[in-house]
mmCIF file of C-alpha atoms in Angstrom:
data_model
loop_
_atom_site.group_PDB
_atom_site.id
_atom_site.type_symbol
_atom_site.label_atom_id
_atom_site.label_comp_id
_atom_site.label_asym_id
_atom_site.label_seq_id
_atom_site.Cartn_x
_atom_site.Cartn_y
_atom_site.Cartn_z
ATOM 1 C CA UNK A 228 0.000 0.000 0.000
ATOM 2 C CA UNK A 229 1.140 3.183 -0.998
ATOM 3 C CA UNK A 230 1.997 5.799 2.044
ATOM 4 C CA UNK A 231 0.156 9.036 1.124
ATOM 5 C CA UNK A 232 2.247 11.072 3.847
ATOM 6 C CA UNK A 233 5.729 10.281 1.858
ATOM 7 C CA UNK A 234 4.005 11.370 -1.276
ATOM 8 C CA UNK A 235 2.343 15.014 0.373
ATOM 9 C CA UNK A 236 5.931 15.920 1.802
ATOM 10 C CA UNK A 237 7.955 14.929 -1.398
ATOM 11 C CA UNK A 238 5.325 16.720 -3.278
ATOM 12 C CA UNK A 239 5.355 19.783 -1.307
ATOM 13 C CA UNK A 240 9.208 20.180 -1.187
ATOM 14 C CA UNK A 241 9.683 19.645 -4.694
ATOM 15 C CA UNK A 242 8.209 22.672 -5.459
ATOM 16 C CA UNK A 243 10.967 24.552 -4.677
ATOM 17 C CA UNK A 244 10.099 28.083 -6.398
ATOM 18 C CA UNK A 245 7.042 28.120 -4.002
ATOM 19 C CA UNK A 246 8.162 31.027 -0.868
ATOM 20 C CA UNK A 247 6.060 33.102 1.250
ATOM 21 C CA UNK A 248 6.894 36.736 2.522
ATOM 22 C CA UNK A 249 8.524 37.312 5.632
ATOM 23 C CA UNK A 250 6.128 40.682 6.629
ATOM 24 C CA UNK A 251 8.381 43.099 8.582
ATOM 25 C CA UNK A 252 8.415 42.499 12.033
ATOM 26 C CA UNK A 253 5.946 39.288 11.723
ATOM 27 C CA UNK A 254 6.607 36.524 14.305
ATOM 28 C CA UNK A 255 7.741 33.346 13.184
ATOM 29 C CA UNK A 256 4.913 30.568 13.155
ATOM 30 C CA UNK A 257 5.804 27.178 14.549
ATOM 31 C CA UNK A 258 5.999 23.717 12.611
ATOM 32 C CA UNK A 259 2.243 22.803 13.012
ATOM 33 C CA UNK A 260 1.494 25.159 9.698
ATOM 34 C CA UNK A 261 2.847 24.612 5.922
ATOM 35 C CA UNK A 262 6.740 24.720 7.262
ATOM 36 C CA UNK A 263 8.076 22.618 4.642
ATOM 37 C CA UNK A 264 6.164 24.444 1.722
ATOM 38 C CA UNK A 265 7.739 27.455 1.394
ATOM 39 C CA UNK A 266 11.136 29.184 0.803
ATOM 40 C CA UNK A 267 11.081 32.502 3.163
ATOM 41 C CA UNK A 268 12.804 35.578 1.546
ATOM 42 C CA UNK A 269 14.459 37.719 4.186
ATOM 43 C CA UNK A 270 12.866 41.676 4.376
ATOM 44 C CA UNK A 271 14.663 43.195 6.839
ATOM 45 C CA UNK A 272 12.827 44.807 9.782
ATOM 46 C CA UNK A 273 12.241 48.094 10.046
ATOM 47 C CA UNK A 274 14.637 50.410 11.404
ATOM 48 C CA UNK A 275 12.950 51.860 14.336
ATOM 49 C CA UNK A 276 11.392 48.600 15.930
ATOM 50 C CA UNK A 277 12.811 48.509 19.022
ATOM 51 C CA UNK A 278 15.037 44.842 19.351
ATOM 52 C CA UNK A 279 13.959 42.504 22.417
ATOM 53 C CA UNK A 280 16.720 40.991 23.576
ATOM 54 C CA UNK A 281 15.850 36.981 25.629
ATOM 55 C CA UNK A 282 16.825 37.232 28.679
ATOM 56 C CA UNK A 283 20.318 35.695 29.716
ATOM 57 C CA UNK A 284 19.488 32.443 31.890
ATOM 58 C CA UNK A 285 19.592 32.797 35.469
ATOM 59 C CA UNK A 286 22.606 30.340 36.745
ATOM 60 C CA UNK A 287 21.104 28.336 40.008
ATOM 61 C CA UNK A 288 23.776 28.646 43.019
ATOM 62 C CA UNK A 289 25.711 25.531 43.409
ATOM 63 C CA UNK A 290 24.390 23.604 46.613
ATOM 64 C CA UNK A 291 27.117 23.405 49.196
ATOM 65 C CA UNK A 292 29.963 20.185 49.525
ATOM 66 C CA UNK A 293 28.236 19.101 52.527
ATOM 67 C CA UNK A 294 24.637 19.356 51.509
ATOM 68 C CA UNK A 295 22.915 15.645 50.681
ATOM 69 C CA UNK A 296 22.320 17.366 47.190
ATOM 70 C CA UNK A 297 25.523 17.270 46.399
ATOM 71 C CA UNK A 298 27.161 13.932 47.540
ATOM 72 C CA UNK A 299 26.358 11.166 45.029
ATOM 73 C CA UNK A 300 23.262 9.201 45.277
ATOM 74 C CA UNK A 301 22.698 5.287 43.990
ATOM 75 C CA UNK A 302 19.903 4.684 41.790
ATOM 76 C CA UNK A 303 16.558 4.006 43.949
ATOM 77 C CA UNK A 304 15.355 0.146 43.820
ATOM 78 C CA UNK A 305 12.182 -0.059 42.276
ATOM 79 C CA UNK A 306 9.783 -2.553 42.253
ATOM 80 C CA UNK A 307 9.426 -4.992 38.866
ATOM 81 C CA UNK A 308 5.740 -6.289 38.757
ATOM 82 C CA UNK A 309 5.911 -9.682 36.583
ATOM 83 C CA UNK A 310 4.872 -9.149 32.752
ATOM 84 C CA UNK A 311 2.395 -11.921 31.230
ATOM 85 C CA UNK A 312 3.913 -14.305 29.172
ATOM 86 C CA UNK A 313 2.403 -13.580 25.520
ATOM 87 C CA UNK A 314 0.795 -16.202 23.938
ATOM 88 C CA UNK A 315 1.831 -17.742 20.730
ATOM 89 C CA UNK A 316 1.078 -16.348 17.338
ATOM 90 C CA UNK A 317 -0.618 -18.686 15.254
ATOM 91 C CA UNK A 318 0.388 -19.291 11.882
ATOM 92 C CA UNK A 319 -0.911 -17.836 8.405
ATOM 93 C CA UNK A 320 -0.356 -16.648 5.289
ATOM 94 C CA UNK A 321 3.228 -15.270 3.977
ATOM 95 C CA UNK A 322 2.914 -12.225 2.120
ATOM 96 C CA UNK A 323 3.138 -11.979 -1.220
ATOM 97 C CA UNK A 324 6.612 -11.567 -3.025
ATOM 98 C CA UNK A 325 7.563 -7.874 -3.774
ATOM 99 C CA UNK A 326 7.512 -6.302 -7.297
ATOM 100 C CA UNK A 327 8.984 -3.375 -6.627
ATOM 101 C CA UNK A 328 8.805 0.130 -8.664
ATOM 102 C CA UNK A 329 10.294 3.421 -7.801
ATOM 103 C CA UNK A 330 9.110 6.695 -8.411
ATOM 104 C CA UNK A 331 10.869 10.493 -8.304
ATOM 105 C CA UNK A 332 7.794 12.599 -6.779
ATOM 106 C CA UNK A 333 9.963 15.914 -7.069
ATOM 107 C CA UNK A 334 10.980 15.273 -10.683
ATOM 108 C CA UNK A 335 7.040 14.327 -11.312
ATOM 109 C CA UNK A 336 6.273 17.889 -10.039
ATOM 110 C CA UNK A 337 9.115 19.579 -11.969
ATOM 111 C CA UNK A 338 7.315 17.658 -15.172
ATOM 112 C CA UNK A 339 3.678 18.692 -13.756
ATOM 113 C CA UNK A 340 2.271 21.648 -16.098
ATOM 114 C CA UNK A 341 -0.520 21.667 -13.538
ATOM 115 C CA UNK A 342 2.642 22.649 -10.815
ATOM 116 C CA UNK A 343 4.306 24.961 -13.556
ATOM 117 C CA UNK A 344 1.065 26.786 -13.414
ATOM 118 C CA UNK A 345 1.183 27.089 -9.554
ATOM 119 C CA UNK A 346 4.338 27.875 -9.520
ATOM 120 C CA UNK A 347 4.133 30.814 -11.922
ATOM 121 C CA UNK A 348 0.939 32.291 -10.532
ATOM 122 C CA UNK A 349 1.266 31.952 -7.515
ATOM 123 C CA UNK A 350 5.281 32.882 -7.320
ATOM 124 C CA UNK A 351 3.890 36.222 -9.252
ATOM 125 C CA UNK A 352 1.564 37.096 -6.162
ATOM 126 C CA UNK A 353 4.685 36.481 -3.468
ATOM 127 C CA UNK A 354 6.797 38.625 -5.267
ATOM 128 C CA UNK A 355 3.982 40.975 -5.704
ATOM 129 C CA UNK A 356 3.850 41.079 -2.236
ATOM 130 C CA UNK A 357 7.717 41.324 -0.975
ATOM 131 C CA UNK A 358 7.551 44.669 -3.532
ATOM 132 C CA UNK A 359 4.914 46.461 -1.207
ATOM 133 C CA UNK A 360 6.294 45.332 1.890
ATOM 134 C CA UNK A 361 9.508 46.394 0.610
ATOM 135 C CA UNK A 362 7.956 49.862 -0.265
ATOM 136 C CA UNK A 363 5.891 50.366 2.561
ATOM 137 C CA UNK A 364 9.060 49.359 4.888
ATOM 138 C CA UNK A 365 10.486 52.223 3.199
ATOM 139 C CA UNK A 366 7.309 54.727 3.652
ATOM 140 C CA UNK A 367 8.092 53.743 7.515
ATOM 141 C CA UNK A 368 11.828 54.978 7.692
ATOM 142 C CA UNK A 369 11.485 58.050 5.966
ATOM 143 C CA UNK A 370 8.442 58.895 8.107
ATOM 144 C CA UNK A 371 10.803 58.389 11.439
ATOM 145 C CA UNK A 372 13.771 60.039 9.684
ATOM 146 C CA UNK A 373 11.064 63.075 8.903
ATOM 147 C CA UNK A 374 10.040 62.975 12.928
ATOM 148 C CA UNK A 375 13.589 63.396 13.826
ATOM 149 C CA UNK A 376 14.660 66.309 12.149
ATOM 150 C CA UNK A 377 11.074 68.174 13.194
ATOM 151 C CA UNK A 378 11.308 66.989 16.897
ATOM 152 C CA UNK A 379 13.387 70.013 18.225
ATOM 153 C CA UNK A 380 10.681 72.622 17.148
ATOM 154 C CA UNK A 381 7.832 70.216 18.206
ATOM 155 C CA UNK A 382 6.125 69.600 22.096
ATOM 156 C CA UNK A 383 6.629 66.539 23.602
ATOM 157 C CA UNK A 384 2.816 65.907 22.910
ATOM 158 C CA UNK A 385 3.045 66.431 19.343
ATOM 159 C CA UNK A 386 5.879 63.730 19.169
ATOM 160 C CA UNK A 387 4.106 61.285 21.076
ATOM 161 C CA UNK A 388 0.761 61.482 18.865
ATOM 162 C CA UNK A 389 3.039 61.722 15.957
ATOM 163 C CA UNK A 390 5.037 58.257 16.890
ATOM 164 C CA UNK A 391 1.793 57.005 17.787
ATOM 165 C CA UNK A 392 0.312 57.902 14.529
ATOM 166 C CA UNK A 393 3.503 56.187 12.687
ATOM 167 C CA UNK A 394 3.014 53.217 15.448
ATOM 168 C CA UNK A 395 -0.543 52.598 14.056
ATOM 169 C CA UNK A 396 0.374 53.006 10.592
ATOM 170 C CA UNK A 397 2.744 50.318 10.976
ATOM 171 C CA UNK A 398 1.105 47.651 13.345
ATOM 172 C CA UNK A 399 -2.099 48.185 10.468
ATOM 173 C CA UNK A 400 0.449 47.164 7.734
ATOM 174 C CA UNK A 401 2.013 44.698 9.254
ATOM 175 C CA UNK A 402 -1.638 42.640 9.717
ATOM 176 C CA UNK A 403 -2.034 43.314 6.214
ATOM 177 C CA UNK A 404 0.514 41.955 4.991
ATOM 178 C CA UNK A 405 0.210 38.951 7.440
ATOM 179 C CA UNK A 406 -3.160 38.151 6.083
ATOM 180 C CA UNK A 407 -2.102 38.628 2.377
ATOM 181 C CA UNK A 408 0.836 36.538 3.029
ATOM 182 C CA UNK A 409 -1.686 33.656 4.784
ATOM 183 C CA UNK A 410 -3.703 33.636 1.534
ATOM 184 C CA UNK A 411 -1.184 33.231 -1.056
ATOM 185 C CA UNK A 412 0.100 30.103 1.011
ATOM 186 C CA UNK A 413 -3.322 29.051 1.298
ATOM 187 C CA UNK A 414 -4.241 29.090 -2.152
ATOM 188 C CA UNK A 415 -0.830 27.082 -2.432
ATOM 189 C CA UNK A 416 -2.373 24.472 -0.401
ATOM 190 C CA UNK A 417 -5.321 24.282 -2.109
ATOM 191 C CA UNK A 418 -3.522 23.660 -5.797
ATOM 192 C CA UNK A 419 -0.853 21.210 -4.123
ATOM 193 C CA UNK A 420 -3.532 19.159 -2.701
ATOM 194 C CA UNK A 421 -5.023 18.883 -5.634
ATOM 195 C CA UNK A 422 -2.310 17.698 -7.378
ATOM 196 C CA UNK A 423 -1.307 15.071 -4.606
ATOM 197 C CA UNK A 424 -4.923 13.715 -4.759
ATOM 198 C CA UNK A 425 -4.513 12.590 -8.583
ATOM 199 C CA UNK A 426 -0.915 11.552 -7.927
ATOM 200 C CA UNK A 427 -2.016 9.230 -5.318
ATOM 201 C CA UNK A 428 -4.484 7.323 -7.466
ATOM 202 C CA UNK A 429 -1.875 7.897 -10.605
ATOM 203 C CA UNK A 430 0.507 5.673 -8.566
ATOM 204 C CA UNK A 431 -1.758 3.529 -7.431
ATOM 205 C CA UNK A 432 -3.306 2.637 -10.857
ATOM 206 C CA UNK A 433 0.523 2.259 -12.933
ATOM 207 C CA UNK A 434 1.475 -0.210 -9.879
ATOM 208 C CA UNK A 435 -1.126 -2.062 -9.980
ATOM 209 C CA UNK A 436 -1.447 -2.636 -14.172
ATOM 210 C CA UNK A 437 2.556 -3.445 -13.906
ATOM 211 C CA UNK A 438 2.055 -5.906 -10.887
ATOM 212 C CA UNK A 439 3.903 -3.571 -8.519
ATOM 213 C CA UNK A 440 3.023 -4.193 -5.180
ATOM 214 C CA UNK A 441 5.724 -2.088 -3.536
ATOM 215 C CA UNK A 442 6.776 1.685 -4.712
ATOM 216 C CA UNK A 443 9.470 3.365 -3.170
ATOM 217 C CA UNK A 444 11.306 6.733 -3.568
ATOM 218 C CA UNK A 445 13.936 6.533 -5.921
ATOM 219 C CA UNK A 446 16.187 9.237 -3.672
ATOM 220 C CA UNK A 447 15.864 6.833 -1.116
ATOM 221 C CA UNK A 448 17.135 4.076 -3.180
ATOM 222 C CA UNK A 449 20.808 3.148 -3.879
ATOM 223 C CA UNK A 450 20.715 1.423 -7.199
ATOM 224 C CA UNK A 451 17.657 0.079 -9.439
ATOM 225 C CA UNK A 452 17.032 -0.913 -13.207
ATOM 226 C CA UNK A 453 15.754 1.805 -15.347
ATOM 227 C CA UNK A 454 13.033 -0.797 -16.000
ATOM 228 C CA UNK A 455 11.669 -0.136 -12.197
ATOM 229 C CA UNK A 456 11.434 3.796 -12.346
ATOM 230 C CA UNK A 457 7.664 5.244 -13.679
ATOM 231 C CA UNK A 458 8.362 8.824 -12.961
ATOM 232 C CA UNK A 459 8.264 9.273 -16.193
ATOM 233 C CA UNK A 460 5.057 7.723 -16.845
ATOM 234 C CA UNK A 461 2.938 9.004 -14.071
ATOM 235 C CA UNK A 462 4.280 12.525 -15.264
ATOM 236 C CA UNK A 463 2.602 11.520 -18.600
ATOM 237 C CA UNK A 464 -0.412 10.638 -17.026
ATOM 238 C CA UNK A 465 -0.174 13.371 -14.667
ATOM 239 C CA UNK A 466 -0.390 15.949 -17.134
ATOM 240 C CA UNK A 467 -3.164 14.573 -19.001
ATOM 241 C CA UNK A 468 -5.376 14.062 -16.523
ATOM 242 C CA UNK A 469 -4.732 16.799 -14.352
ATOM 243 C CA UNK A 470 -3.299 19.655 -17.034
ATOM 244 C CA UNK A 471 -4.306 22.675 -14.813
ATOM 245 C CA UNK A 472 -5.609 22.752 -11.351
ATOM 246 C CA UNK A 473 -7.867 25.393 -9.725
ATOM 247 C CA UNK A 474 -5.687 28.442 -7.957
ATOM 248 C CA UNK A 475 -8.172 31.230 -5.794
ATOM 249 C CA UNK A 476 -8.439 34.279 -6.975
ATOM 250 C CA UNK A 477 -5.994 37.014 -5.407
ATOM 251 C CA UNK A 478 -8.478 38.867 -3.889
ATOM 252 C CA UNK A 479 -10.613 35.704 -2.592
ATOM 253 C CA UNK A 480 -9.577 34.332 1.150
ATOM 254 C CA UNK A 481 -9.495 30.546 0.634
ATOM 255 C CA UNK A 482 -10.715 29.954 3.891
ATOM 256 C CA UNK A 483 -14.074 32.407 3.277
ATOM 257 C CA UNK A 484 -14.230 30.637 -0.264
ATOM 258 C CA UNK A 485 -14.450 27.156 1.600
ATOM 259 C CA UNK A 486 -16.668 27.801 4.204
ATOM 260 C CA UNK A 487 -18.979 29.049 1.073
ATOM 261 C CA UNK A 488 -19.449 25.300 0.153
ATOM 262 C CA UNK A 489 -18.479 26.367 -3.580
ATOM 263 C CA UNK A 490 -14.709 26.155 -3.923
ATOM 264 C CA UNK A 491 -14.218 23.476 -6.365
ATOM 265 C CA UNK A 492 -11.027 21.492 -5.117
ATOM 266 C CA UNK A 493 -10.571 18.332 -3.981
ATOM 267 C CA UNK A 494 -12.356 18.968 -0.637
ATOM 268 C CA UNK A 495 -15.577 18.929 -2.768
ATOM 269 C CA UNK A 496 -14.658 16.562 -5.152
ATOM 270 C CA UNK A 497 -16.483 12.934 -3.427
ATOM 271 C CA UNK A 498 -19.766 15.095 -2.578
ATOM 272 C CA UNK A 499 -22.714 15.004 -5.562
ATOM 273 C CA UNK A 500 -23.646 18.000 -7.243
ATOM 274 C CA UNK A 501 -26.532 19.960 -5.687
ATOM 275 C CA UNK A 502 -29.459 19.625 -7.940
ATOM 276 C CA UNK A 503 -31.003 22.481 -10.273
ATOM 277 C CA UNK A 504 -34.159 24.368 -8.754
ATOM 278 C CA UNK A 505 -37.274 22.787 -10.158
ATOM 279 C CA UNK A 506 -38.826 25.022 -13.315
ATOM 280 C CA UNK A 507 -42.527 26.105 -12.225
#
């Protein structure tokens, strides 16, 4: 049986154009999210965020030479409750011999033109993106640089509304750009999945009409006959099955668009067409 896990992480690292935005200032999200989709591209922070230093670990006094903490102590003696014998296995069936295949998922996504597409469109909107963070990161230094050179004729109240003011301005953008950034690798998810879905049953289907009960990754694999490998073949079949794949539009929040119930990807793909409204 084919391991759909091995094929979703090939599948989303071989699409290695893929990257997200790093918003100024943005915290870093932990591993539960798409961490190995995306290639971050570095936008450096702006200048007058103030840098938070961790603070340095507090060293715990050392307990004195005479202290029981600090003379060496034997492992304690625990109790060992007996463990039940297991009872015998009986006998069946061996499994079958393996025919084994391999398969290169990341070169079948470099073939994909339903990835290319992705890739391009979606590659177009993250650079789209770093450009505006870029400029607005910009808008934010010569703002402060402005407030500088004005502060000695100004009241200490009109700084402080004034670097509140740019404060706002910048916090607003920020969540902007967070949310923009949270679409565009949503909408990645949403044409990767697709593509993994058909790949699956791609696999699944050349195996089983060669007699292949066993498919491994060829990267993992030291040596093997050219005669084994049907990257090239599920490519083939890849492409004409699956020669485009739906991408959200760059305005449309995939996560609105699914809760509509009308997104067409593969979330919607097992449940039946609603039926047309009776004609009176």
């Amino acid at each position: 049986m084919l391991r759909k896990s091995g094929i979703r992480l090939l599948a989303a690292t071989a699409l290695i154009g893929w990257g997200t935005v790093i918003v100024p200032g943005a915290h870093a999200q932990g591993a539960g999210g798409n961490a190995g989709w995306f290639v971050p591209k570095a936008v450096q922070p702006p200048a007058h965020a103030p840098q938070h230093e961790a603070p340095a670990p507090v060293a715990l006094p050392a307990a004195p030479a005479d202290s029981e903490d600090a003379q060496p102590q034997n492992p304690p003696i625990l109790p060992v409750p007996p463990v039940p014998k297991a009872p015998d296995v009986p006998k069946s069936a061996p499994p079958p011999a393996p025919v084994i295949g391999v398969i290169s998922v990341p070169e079948v996504m470099r073939l994909s033109t339903a990835a290319q597409q992705a890739e391009r469109v979606l590659g177009a909107r993250r650079d789209d993106l770093a450009r505006e963070a870029q400029k607005e990161q910009a808008g934010w230094r010569d703002e402060q640089q402005k407030l500088q050179g004005q502060a000695k004729t100004m009241s200490s109240d009109q700084i402080q509304t004034s670097e509140r003011k740019l404060q706002e301005r910048v916090i607003a953008a920020q969540k902007d750009f967070r949310n923009r950034n949270r679409i565009i690798q949503e909408a990645a998810q949403v044409s990767l999945g697709q593509i993994e879905r058909e790949l699956v049953q791609i696999i699944r289907q050349l195996a089983a009409s060669r007699g292949m009960n066993l498919v491994l990754h060829r990267e993992q694999v030291a040596l093997s006959q050219e005669s084994l490998d049907i990257t090239q073949q599920v490519a083939t079949q890849l492409n004409a099955v699956l020669p485009t794949v739906f991408i959200p539009a760059a305005n449309v929040d995939p996560e609105v668009l699914a809760k509509s119930g009308t997104m067409p990807t593969t979330a919607d793909a097992d449940k039946p067409a609603p039926a047309a409204p009776a004609k009176h």
